[in-house]
N, CA, C and O atoms as a DFTB+ gen file, in Angstrom:
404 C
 N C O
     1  1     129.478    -121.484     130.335
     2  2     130.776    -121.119     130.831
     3  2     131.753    -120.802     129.711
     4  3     132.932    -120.488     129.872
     5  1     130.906    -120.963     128.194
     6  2     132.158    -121.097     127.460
     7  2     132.169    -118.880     126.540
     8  3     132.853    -118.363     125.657
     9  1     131.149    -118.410     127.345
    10  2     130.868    -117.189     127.196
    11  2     132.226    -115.935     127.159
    12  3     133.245    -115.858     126.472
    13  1     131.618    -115.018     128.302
    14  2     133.302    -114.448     128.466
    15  2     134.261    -114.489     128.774
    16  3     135.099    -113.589     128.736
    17  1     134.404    -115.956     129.301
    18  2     135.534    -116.139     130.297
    19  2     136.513    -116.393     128.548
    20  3     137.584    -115.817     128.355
    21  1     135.878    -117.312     127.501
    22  2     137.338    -117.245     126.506
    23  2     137.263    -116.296     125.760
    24  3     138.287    -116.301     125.077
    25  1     136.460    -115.256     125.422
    26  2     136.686    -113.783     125.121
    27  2     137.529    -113.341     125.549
    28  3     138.154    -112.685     124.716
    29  1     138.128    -113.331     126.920
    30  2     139.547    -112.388     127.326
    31  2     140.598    -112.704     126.689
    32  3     141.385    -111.778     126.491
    33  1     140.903    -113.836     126.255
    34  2     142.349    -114.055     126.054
    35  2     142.163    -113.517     124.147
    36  3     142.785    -112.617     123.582
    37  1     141.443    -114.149     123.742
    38  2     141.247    -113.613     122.176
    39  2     141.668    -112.137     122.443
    40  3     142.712    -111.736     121.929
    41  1     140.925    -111.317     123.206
    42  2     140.863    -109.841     123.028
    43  2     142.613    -109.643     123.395
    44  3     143.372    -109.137     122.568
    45  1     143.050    -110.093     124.662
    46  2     144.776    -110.049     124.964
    47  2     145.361    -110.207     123.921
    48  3     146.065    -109.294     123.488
    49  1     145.251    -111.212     123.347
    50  2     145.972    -111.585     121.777
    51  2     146.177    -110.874     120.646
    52  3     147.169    -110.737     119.930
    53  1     144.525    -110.227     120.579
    54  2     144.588    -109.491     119.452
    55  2     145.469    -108.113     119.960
    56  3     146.260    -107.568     119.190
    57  1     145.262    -107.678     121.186
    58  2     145.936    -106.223     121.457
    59  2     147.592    -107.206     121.428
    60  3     148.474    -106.447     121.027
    61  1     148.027    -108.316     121.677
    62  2     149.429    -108.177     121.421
    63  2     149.663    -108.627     120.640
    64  3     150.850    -108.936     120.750
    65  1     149.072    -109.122     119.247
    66  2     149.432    -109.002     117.783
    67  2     150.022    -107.511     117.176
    68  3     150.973    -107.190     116.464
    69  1     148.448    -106.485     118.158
    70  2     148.538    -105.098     117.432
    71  2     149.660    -104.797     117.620
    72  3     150.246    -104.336     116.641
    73  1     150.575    -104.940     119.156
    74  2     151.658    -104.312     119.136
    75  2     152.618    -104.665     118.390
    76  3     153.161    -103.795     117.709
    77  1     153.083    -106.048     118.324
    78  2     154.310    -106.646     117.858
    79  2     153.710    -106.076     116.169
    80  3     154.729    -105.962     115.488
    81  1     152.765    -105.792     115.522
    82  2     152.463    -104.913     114.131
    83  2     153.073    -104.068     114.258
    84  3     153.979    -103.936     113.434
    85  1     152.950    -103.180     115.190
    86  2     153.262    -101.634     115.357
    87  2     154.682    -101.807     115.889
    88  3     155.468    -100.867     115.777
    89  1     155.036    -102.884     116.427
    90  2     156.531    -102.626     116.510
    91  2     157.635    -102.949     115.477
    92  3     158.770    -102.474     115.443
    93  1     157.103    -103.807     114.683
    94  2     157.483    -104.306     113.743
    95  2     157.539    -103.006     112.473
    96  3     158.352    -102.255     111.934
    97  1     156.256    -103.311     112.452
    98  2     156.100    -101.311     111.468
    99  2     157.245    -100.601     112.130
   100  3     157.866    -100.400     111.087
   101  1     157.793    -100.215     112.798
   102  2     158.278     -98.981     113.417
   103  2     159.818     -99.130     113.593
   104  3     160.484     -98.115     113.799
   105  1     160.462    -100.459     113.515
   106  2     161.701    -100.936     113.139
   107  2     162.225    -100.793     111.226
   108  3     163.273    -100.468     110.669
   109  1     161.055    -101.169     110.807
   110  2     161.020    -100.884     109.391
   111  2     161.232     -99.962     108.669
   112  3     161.697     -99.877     107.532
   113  1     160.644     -98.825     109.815
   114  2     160.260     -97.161     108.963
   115  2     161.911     -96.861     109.640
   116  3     162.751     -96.231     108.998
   117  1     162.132     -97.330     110.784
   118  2     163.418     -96.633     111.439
   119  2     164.449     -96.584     110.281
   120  3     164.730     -95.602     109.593
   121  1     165.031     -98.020     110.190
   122  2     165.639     -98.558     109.432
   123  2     165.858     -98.564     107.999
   124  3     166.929     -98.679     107.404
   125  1     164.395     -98.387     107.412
   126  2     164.348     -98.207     105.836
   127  2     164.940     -96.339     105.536
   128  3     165.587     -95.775     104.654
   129  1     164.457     -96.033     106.466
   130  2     164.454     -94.128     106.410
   131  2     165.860     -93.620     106.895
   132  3     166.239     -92.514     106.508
   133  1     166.607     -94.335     107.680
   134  2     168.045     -93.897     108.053
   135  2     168.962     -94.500     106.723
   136  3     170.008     -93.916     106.444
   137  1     168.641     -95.373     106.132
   138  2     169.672     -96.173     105.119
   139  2     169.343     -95.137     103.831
   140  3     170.183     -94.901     102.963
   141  1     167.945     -94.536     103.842
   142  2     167.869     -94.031     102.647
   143  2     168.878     -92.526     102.741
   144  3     169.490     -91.890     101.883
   145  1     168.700     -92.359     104.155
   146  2     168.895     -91.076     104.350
   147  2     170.929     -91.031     104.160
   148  3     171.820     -90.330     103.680
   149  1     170.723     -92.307     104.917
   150  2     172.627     -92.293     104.429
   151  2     173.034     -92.489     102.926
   152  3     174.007     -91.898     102.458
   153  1     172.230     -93.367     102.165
   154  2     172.450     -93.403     100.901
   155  2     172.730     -91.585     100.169
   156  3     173.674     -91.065      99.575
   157  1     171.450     -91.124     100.585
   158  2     171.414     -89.674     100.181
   159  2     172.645     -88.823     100.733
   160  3     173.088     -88.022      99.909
   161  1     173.130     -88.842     101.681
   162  2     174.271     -88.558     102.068
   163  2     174.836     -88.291     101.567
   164  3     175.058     -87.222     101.000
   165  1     175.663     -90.011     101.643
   166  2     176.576     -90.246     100.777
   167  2     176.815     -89.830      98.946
   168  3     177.864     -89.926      98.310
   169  1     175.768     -89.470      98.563
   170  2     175.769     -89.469      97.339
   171  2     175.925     -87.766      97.447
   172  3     176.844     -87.119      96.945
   173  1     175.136     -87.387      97.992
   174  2     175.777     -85.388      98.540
   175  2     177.376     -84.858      98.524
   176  3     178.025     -83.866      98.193
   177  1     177.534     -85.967      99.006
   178  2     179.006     -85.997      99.622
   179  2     180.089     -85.814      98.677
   180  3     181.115     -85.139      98.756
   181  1     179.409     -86.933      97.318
   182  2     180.444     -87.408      96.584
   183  2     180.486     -85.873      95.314
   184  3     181.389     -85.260      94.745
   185  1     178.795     -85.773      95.351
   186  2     178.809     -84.648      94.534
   187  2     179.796     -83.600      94.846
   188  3     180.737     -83.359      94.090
   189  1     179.571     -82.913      96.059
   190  2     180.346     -81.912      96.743
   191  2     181.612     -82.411      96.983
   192  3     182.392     -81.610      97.498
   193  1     181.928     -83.268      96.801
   194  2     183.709     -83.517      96.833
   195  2     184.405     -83.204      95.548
   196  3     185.575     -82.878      95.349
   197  1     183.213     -83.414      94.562
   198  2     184.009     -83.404      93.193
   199  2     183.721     -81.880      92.560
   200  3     183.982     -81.553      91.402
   201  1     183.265     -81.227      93.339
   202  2     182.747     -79.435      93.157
   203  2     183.722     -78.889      94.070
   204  3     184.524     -79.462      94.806
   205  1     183.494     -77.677      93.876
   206  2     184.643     -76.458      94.580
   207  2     184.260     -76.322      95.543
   208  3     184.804     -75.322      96.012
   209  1     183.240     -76.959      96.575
   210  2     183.051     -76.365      97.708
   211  2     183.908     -76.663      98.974
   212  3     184.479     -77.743      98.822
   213  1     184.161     -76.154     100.021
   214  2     185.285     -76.345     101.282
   215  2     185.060     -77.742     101.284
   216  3     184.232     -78.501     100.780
   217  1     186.317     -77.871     102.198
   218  2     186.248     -79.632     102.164
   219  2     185.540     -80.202     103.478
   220  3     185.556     -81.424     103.624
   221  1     184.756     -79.198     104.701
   222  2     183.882     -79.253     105.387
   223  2     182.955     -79.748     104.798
   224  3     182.694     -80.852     105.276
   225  1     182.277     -79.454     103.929
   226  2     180.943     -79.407     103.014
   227  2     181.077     -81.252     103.200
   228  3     180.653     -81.775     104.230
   229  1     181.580     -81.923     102.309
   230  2     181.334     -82.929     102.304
   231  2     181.431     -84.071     103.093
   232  3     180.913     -85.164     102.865
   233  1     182.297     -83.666     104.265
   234  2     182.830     -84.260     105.683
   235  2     181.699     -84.340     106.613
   236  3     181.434     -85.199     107.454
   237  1     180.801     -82.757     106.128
   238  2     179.934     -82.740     106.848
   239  2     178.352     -84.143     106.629
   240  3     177.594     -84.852     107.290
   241  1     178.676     -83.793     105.336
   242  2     177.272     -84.971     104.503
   243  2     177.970     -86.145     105.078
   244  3     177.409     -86.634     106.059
   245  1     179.109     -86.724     104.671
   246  2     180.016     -88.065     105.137
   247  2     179.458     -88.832     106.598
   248  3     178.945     -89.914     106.883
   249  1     179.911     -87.509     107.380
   250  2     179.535     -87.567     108.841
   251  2     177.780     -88.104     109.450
   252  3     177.345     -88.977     110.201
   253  1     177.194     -86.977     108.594
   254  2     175.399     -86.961     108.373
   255  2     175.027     -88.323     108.418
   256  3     174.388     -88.889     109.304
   257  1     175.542     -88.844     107.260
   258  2     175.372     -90.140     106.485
   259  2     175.804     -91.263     107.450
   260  3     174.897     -91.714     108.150
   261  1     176.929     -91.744     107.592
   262  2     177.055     -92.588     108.912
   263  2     176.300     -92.184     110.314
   264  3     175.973     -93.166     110.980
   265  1     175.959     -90.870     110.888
   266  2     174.693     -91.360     111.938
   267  2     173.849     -91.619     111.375
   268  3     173.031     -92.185     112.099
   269  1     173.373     -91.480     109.910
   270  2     171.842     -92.333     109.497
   271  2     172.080     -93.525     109.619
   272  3     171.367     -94.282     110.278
   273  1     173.238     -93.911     108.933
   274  2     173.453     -95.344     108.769
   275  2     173.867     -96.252     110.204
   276  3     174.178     -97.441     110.129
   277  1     173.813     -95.430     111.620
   278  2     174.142     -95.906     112.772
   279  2     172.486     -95.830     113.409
   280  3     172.149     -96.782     114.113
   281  1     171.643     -94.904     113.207
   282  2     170.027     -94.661     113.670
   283  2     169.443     -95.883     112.767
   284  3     168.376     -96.360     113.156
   285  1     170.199     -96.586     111.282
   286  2     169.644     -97.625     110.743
   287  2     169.468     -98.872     111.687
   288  3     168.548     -99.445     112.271
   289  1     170.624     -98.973     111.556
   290  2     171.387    -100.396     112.227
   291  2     170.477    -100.315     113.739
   292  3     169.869    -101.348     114.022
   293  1     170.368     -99.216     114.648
   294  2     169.735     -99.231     115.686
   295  2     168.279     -99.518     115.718
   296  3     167.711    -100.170     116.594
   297  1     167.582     -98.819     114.397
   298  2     166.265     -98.824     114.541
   299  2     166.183    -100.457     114.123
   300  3     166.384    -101.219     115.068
   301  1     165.878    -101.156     112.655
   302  2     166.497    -102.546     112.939
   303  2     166.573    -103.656     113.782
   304  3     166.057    -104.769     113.678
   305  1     167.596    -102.979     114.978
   306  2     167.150    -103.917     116.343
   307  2     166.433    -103.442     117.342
   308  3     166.697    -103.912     118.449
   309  1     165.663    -102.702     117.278
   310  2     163.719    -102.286     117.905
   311  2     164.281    -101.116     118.866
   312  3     163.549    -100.798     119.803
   313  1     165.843    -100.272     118.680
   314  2     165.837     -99.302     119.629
   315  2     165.316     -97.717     118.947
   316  3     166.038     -96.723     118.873
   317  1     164.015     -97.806     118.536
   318  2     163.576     -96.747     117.299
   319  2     163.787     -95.574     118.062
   320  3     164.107     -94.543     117.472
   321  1     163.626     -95.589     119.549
   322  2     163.449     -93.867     119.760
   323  2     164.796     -93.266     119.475
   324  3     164.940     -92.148     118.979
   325  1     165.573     -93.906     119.746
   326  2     167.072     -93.854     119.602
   327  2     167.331     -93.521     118.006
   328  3     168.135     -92.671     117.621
   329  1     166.656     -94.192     117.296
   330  2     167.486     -94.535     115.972
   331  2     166.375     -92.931     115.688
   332  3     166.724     -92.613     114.551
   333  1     165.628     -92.192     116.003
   334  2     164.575     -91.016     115.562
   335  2     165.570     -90.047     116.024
   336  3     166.105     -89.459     115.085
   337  1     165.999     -89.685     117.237
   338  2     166.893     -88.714     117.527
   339  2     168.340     -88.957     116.775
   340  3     169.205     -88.097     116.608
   341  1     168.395     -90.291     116.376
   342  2     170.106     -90.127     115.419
   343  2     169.485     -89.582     113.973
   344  3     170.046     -88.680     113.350
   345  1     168.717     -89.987     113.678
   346  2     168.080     -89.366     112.184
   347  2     167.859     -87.896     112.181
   348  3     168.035     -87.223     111.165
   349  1     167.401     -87.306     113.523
   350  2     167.151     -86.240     113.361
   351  2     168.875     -85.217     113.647
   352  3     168.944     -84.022     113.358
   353  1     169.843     -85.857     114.123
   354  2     170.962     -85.040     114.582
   355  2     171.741     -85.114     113.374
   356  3     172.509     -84.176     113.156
   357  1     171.656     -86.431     112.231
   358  2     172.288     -87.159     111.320
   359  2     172.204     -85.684     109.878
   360  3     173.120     -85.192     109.219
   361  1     170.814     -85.414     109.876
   362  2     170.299     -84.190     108.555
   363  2     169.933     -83.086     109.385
   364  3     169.455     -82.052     108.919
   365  1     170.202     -83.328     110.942
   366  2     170.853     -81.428     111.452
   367  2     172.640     -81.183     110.868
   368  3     173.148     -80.105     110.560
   369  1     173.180     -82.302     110.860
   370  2     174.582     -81.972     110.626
   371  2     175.010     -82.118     108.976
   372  3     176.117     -81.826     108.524
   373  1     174.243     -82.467     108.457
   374  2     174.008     -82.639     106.421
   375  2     173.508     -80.921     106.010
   376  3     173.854     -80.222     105.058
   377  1     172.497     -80.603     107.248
   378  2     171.875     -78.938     106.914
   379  2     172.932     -78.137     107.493
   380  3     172.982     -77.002     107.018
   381  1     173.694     -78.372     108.280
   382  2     174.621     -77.104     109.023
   383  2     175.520     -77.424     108.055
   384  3     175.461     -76.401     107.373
   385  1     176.762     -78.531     107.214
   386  2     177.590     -79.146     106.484
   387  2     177.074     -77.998     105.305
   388  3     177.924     -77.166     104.988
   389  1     175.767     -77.915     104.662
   390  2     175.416     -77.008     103.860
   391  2     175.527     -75.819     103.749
   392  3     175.715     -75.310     102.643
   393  1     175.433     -75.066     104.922
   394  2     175.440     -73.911     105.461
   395  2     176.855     -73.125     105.228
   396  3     177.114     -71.932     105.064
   397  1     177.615     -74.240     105.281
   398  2     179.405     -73.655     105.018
   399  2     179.802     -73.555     103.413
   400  3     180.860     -72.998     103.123
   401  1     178.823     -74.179     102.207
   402  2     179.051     -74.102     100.888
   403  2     178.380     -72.431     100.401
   404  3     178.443     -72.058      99.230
């Protein structure tokens, strides 16, 4: 009796280790990749503030940079799909911000 019946729960376990891995992974990447991305930003920003370009240009990176740093803070607390579409709207508005220099 001691056959497959305690095989199931091992196997349950291991598939919800895998997830809380993969969720864990995936708060990490959110989070590590929006902070970098605001860091980068911000540092765009400062360049282009202290250059001749419109004063859009760097409002725009400024702007960029705080939704990374808001897709951070989100991904972080496990809302990643959320924090993937702010990352991706965060360096659509850093590439259009460019577009005006």
């Amino acid at each position: 009796m001691n056959g497959p019946a305690n095989s199931e729960p091992s196997d349950i376990q291991e598939d919800y280790d895998d997830q809380m891995l993969d969720a864990r992974r995936a708060r990490w990447t959110a989070s590590g990749t929006g902070a970098l991305l605001a860091l980068a930003g911000l540092a765009a920003a400062a360049l282009r503030l202290s250059g001749s370009a419109p004063a859009l240009v760097p409002a725009a990176y400024g702007f960029g940079a705080g939704v990374c740093a808001l897709a951070a803070v989100l991904g972080s607390r496990g809302r990643t799909r959320r924090a993937l579409w702010l990352l991706i709207a965060g360096v659509m508005v850093m590439a259009l911000g460019d577009q005006f220099d």
